[in-house]
CSV table of C-alpha atoms in Angstrom, one decimal:
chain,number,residue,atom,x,y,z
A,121,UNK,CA,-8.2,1.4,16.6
A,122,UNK,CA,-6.0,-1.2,14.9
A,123,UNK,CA,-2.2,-0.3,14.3
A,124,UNK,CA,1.0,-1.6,13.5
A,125,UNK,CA,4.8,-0.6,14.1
A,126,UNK,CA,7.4,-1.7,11.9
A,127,UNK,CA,11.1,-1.2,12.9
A,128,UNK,CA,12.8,0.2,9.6
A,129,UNK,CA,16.1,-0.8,8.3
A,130,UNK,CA,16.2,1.3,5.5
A,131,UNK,CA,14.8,4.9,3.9
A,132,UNK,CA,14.9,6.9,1.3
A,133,UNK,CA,13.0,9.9,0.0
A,134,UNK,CA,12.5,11.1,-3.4
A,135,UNK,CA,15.2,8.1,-4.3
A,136,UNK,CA,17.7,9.4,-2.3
A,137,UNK,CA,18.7,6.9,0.5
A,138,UNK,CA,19.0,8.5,4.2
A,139,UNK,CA,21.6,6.9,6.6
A,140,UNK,CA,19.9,6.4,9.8
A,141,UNK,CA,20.6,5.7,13.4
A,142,UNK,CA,17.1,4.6,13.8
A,143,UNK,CA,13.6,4.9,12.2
A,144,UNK,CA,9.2,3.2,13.1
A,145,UNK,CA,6.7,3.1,10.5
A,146,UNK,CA,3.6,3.9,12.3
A,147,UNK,CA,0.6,2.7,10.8
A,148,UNK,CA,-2.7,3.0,12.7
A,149,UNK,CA,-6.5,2.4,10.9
A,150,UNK,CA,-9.0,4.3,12.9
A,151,UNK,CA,-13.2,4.5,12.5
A,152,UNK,CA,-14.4,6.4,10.1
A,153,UNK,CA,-11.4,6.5,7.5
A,154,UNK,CA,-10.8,4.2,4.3
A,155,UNK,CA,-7.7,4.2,4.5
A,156,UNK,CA,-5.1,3.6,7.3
A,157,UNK,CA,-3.1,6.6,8.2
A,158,UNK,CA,0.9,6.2,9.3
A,159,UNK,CA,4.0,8.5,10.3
A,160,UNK,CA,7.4,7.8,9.4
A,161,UNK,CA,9.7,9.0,12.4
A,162,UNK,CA,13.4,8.8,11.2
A,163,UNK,CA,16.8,9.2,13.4
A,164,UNK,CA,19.5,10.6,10.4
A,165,UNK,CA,23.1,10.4,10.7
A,166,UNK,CA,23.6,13.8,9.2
A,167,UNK,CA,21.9,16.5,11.1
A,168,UNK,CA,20.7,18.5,7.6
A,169,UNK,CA,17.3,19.4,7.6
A,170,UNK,CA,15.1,18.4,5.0
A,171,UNK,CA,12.6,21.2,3.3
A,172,UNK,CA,9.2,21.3,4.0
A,173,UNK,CA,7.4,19.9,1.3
A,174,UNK,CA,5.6,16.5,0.1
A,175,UNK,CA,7.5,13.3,-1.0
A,176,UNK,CA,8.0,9.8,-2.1
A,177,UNK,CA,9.0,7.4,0.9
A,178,UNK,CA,10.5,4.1,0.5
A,179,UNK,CA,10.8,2.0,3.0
A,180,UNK,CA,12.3,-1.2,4.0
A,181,UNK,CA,11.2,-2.5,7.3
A,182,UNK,CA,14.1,-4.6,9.4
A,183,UNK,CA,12.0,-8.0,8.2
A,184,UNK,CA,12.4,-6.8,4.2
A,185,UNK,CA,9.2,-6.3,3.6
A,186,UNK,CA,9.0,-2.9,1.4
A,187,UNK,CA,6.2,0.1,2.5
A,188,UNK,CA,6.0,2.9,-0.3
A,189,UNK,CA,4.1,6.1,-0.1
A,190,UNK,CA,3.7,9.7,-0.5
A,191,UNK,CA,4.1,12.0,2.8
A,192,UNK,CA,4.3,15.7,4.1
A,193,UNK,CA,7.5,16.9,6.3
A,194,UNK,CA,6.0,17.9,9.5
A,195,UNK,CA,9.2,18.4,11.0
A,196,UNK,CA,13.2,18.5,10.2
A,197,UNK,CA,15.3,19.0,13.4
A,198,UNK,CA,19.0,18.4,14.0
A,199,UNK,CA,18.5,15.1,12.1
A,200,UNK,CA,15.2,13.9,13.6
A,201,UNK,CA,12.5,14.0,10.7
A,202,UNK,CA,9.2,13.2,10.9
A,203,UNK,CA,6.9,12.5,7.7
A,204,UNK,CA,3.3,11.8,7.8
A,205,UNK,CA,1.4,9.9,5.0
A,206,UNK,CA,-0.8,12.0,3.0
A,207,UNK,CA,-2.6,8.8,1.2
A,208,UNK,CA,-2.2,5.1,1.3
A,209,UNK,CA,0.7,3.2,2.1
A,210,UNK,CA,1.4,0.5,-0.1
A,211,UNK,CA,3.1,-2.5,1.3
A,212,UNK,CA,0.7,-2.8,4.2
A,213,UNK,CA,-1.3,-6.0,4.8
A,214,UNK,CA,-5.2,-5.9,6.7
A,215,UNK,CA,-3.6,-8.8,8.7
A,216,UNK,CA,-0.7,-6.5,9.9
A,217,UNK,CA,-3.0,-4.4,11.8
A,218,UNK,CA,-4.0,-5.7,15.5
C-alpha cells in the first residue's frame, strides 16, 4: 500500500471556510482500486456539528498545494469531524504516494 499525509492549513466545505486548530489529508492507494482513497480528519474551533451528508472539500495543504473532492461525514463530534472521499481527489500527484 502506497499513502501520503499532508498537513492542512486550510478547509472549507461546500465553500464555507472552517477555522481549525488542526487538520491531515490522508490519502492511501491500495491493490485492487483505480483510484486512491483518502480521509479528511479536521480539529474545528467551534464545536458545531456538521450534518451528515455528502460534500465539496477544499483543501489547502500547509505547503499550498490545493486537494479538492467530494466526501461523506462519517462523523461530527464536539468539533472533531471526519470526512471520507467518496471519489477521486484532485490535487494529488502518483509521485506523492510512497
Amino acid at each position: 500500500m502506497r499513502h501520503a499525509r499532508f498537513d492542512v492549513a486550510s478547509l472549507a466545505i461546500e465553500q464555507v471556510a472552517v477555522p481549525l486548530r488542526a487538520a491531515y489529508l490522508l490519502v492511501a492507494e491500495t491493490d485492487g482500486t483505480d483510484v486512491p482513497q483518502w480521509e479528511l480528519v479536521a480539529y474545528a474551533l467551534e464545536p458545531a456539528p456538521i450534518a451528515q451528508g455528502r460534500y465539496q472539500v477544499d483543501v489547502t495543504a500547509l505547503d499550498g498545494r490545493r486537494f479538492t473532492g467530494e466526501a461523506a461525514l462519517v462523523r461530527s463530534v464536539d468539533g472533531a469531524h471526519v470526512l471520507r472521499g467518496t471519489g477521486a481527489l484532485d490535487g494529488v500527484l502518483d509521485d506523492d504516494l510512497a
